[in-house]
PDB file of C-alpha atoms in Angstrom:
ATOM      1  CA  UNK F 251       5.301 155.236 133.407  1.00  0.00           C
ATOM      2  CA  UNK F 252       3.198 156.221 130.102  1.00  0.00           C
ATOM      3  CA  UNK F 253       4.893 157.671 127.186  1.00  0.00           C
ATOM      4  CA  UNK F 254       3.471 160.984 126.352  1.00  0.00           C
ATOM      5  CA  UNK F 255       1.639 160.924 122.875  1.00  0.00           C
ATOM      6  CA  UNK F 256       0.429 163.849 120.682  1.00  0.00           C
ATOM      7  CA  UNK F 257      -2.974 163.764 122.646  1.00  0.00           C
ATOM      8  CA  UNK F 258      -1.002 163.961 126.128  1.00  0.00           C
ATOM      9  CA  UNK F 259       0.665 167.202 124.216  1.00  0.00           C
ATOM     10  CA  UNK F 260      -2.454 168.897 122.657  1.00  0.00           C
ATOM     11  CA  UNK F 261      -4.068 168.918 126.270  1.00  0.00           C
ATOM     12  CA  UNK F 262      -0.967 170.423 127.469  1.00  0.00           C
ATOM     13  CA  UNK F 263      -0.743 172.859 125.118  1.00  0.00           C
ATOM     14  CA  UNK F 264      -5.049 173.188 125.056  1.00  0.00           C
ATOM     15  CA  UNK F 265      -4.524 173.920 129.180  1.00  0.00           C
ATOM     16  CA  UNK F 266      -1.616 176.579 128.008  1.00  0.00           C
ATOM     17  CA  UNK F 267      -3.815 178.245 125.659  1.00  0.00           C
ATOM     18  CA  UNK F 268      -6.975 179.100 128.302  1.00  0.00           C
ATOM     19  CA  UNK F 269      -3.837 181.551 129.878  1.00  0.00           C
ATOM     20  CA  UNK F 270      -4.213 183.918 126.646  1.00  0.00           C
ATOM     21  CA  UNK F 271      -0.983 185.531 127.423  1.00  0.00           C
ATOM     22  CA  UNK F 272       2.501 185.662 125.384  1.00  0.00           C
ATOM     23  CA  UNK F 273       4.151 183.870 128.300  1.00  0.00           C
ATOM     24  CA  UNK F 274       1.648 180.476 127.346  1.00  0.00           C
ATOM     25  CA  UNK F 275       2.525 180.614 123.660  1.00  0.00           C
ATOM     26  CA  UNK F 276       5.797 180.703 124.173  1.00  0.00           C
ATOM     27  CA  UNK F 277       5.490 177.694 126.550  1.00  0.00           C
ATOM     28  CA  UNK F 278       3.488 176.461 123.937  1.00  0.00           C
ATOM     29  CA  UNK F 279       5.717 176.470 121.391  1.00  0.00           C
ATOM     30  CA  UNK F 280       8.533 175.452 123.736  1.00  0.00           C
ATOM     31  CA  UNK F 281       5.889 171.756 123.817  1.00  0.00           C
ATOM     32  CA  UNK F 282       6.100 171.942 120.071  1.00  0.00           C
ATOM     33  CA  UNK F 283       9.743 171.836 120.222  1.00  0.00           C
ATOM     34  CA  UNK F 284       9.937 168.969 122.778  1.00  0.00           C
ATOM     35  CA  UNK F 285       7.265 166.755 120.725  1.00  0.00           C
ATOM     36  CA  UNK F 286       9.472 166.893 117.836  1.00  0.00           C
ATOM     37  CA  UNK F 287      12.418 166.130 119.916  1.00  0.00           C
ATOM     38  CA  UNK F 288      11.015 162.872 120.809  1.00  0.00           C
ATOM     39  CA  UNK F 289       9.904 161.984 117.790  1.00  0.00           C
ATOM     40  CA  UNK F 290       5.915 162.617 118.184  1.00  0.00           C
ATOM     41  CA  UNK F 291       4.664 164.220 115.226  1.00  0.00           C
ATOM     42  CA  UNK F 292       2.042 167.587 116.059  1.00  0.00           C
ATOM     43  CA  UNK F 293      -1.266 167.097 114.063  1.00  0.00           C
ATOM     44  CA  UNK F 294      -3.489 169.741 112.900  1.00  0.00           C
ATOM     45  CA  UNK F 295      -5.480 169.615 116.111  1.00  0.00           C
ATOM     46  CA  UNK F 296      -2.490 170.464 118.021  1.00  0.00           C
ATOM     47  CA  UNK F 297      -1.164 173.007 115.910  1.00  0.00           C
ATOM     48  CA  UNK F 298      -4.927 174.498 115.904  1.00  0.00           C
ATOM     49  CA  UNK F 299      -4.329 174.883 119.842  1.00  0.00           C
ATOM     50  CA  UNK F 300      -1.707 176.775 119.147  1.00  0.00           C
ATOM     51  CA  UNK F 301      -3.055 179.299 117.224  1.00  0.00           C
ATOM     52  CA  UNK F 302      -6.381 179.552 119.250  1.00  0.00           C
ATOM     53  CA  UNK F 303      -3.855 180.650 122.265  1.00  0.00           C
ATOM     54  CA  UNK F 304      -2.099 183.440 119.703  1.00  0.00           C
ATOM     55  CA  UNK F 305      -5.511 184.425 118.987  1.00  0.00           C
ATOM     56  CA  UNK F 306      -6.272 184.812 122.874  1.00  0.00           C
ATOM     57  CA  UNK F 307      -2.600 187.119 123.352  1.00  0.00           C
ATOM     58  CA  UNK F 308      -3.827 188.901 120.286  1.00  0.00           C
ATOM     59  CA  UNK F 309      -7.005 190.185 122.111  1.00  0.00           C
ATOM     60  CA  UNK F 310      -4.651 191.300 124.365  1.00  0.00           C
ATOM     61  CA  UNK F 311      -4.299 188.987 127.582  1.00  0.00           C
ATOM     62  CA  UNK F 312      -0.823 190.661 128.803  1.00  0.00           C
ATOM     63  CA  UNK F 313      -2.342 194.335 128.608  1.00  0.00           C
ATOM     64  CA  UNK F 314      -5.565 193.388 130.068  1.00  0.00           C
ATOM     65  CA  UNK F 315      -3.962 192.179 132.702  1.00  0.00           C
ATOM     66  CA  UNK F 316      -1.717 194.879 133.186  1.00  0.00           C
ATOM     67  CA  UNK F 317      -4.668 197.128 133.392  1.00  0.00           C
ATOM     68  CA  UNK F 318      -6.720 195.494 136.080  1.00  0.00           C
ATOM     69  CA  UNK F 319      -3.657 195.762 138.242  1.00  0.00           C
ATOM     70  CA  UNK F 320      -1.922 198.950 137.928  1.00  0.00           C
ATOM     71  CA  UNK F 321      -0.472 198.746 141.423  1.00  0.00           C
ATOM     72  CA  UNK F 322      -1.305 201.360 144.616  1.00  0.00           C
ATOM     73  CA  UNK F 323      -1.470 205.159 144.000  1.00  0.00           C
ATOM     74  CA  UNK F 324      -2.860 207.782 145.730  1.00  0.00           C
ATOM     75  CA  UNK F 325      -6.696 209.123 143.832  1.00  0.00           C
ATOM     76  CA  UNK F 326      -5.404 211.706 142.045  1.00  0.00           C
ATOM     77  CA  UNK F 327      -2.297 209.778 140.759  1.00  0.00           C
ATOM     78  CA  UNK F 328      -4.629 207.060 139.902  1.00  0.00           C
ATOM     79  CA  UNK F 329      -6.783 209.174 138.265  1.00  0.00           C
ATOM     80  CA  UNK F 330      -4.249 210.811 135.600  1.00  0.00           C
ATOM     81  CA  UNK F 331      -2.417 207.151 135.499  1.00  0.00           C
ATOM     82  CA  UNK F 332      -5.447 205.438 133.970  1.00  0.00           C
ATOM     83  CA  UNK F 333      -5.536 207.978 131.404  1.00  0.00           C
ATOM     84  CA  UNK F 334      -1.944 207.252 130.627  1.00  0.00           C
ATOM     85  CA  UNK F 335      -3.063 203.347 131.038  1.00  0.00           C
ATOM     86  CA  UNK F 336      -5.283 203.559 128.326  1.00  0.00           C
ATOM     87  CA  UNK F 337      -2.704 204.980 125.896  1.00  0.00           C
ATOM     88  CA  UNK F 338      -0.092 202.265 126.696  1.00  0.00           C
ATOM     89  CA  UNK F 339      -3.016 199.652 126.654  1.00  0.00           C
ATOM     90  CA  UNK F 340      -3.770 200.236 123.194  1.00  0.00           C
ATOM     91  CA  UNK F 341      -0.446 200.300 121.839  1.00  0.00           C
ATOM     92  CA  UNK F 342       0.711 197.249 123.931  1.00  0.00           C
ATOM     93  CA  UNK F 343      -2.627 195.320 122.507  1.00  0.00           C
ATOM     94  CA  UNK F 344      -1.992 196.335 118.844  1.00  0.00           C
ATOM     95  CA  UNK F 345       1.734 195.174 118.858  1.00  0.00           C
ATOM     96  CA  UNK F 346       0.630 191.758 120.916  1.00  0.00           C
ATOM     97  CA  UNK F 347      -1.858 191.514 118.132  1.00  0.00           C
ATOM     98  CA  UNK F 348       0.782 191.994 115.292  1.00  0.00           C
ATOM     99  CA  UNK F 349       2.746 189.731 117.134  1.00  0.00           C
ATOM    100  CA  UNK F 350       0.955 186.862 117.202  1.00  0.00           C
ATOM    101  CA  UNK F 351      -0.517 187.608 113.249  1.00  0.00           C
ATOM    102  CA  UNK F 352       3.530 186.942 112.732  1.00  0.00           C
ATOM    103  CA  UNK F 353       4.073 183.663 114.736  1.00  0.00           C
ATOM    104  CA  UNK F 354       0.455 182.568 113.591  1.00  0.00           C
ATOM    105  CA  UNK F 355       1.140 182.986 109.476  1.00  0.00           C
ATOM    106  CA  UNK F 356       4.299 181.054 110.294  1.00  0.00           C
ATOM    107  CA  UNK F 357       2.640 178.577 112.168  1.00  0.00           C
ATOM    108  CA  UNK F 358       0.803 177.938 109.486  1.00  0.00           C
ATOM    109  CA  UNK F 359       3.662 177.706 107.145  1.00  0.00           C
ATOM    110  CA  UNK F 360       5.135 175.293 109.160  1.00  0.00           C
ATOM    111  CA  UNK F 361       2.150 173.093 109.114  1.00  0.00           C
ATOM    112  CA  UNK F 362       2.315 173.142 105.160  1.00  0.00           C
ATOM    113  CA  UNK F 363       5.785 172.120 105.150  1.00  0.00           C
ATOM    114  CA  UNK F 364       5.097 169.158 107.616  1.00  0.00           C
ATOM    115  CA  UNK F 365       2.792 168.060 105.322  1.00  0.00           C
ATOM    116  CA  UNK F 366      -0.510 169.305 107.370  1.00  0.00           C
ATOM    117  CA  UNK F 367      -3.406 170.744 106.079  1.00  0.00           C
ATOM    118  CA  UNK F 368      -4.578 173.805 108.011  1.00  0.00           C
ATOM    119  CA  UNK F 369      -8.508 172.731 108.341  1.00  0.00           C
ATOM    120  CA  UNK F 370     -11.349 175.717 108.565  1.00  0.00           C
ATOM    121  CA  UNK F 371     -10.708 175.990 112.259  1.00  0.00           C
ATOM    122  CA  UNK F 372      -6.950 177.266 111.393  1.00  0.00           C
ATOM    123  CA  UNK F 373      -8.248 179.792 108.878  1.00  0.00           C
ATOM    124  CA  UNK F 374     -10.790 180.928 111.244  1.00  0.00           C
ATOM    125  CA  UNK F 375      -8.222 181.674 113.921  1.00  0.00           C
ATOM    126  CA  UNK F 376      -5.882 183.391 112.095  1.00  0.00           C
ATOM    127  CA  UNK F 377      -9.146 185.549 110.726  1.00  0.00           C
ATOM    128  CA  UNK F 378      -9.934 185.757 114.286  1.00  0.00           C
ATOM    129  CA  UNK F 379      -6.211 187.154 114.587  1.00  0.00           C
ATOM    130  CA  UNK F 380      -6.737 189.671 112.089  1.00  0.00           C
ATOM    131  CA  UNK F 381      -9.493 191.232 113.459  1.00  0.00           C
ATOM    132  CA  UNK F 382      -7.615 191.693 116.901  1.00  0.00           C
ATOM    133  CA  UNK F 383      -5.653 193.849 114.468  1.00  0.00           C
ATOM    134  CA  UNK F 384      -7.943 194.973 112.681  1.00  0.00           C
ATOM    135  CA  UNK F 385      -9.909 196.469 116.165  1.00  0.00           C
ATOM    136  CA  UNK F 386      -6.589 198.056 117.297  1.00  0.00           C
ATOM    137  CA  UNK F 387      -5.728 199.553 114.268  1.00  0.00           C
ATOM    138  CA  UNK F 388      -8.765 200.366 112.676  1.00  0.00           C
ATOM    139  CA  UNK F 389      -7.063 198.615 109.257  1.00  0.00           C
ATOM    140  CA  UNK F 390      -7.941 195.518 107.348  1.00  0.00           C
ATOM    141  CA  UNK F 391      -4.313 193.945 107.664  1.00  0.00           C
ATOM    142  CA  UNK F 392      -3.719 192.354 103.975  1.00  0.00           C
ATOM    143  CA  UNK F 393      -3.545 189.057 105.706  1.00  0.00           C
ATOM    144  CA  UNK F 394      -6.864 189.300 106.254  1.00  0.00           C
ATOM    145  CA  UNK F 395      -8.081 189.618 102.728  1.00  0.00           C
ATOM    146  CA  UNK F 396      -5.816 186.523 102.250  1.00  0.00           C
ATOM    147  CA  UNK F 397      -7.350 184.157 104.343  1.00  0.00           C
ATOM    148  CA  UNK F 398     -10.282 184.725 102.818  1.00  0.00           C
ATOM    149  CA  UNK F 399      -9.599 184.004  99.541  1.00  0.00           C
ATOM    150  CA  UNK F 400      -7.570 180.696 101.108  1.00  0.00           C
ATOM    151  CA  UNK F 401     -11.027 179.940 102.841  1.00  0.00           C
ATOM    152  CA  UNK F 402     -13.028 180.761  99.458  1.00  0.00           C
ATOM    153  CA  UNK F 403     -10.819 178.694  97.496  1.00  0.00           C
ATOM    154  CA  UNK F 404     -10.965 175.423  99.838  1.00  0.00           C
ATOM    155  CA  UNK F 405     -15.140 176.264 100.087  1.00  0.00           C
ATOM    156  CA  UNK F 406     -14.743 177.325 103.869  1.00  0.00           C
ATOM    157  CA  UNK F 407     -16.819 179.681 105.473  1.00  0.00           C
ATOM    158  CA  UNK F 408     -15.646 182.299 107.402  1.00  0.00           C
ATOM    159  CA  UNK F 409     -17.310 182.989 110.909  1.00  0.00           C
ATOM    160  CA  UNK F 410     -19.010 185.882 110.905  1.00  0.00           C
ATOM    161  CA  UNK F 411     -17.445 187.650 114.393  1.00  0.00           C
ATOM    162  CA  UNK F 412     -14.338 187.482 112.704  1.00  0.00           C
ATOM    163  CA  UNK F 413     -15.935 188.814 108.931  1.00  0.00           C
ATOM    164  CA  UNK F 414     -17.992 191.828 110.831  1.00  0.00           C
ATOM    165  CA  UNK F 415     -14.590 192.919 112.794  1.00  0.00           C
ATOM    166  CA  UNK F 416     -12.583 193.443 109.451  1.00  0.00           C
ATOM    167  CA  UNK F 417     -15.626 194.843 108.038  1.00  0.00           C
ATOM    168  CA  UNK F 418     -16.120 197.783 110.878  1.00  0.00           C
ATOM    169  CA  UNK F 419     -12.479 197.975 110.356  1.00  0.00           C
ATOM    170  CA  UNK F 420     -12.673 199.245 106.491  1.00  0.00           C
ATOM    171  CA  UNK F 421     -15.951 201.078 106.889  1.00  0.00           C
ATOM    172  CA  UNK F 422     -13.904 203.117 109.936  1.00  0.00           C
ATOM    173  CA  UNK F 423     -10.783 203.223 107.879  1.00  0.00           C
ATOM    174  CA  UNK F 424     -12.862 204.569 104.503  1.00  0.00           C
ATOM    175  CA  UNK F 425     -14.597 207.139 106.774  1.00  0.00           C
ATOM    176  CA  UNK F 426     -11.632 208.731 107.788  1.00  0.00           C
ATOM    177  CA  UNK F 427     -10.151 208.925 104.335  1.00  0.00           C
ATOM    178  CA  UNK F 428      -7.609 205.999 103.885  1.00  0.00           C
ATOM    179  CA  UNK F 429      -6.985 205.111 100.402  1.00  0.00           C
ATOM    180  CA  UNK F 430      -7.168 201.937 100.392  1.00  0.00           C
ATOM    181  CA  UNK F 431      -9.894 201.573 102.629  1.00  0.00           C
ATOM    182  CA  UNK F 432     -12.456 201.629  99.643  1.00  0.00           C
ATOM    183  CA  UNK F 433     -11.165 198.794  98.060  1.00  0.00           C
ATOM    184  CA  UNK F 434     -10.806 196.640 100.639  1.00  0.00           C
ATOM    185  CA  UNK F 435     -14.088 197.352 101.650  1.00  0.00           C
ATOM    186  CA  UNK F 436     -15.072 196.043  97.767  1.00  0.00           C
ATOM    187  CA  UNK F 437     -13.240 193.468  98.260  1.00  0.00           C
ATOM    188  CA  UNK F 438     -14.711 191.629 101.607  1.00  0.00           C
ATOM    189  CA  UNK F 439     -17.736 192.847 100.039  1.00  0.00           C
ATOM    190  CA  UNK F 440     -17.083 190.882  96.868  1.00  0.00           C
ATOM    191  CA  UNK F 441     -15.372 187.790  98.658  1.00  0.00           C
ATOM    192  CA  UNK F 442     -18.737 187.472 100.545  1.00  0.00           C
ATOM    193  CA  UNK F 443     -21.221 188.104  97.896  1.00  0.00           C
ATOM    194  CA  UNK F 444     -19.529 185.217  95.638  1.00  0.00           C
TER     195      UNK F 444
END
């Protein structure tokens, strides 16, 4: 037979990724392993496909899934479990989306200490990350701020979905008072401007 190669892996692990769900990243990663078990180094395309399916979980594939199937219930049960639904939605999206910020900054790392350079795609997928956080929590996570000085200083250009998410993020987070909302609000404001 053919001897699978890093391509053969990368579409595995591209396929994997469409899933957005924690269940494919872990699978995902699980490829990663097996690659370097046999000896076929992951490139920066494949590790790229990696974090494009975090950044899928991270806009939360397992709790939207959850909510277009609750299950049977009678109308009125349905009616005060949605409510409840929403609740647990929300918190099950924003730990998903801390989640995969985690296993995506150490990603990352671990493509620095093979010796990869993460390319503007990576950057803009772990930005992409952060603002899943940033919507659920209505906070500019400090990973955020950064990327974008890692973008600045390799002359990348972050994509502006990502940029206008952690923006709405400090102007809602300075509107209701947070301290540090002001300042990181200067800041994006600053890293964009320059």
């Amino acid at each position: 037979g053919i001897a699978p190669n890093v391509v053969t892996y990368t579409s595995m692990v591209n396929m994997l990724a469409q899933a957005g769900d924690q269940a494919s990243v872990q699978k995902a990663l699980k490829l990663l392993d097996r690659m370097e078990k046999e000896g076929i180094q992951a490139n920066t395309i494949t590790y790229n496909v990696v974090l494009k399916a975090c950044a899928k979980a991270a806009r939360g594939g397992d709790a939207q899934r959850t909510l277009r199937n609750p299950g049977p219930r009678g109308p009125r049960e349905e009616k005060k479990m949605s409510l409840d639904y929403s609740k647990e939605t929300k918190e099950a999206k924003t730990d998903m989306a801390l989640k995969m910020l985690d296993l995506a900054e150490s990603l990352l790392a671990t493509m620095e200490a093979k010796g990869l350079r993460p390319d503007v795609y990576s950057y803009n997928t772990l930005l992409n990350i952060c603002a899943s956080v940033a919507a659920s929590t209505r906070q500019v996570p400090r990973e955020g701020m950064r990327v974008l000085e890692l973008m600045k200083g390799i002359g990348a250009t972050p994509s502006a979905q990502e940029l206008g998410c952690l923006l709405e993020a400090a102007q809602a987070a300075e509107a209701a008072g947070e301290a540090d909302a002001m300042r990181v609000g200067i800041q994006l404001q600053h890293l964009l401007l320059n």
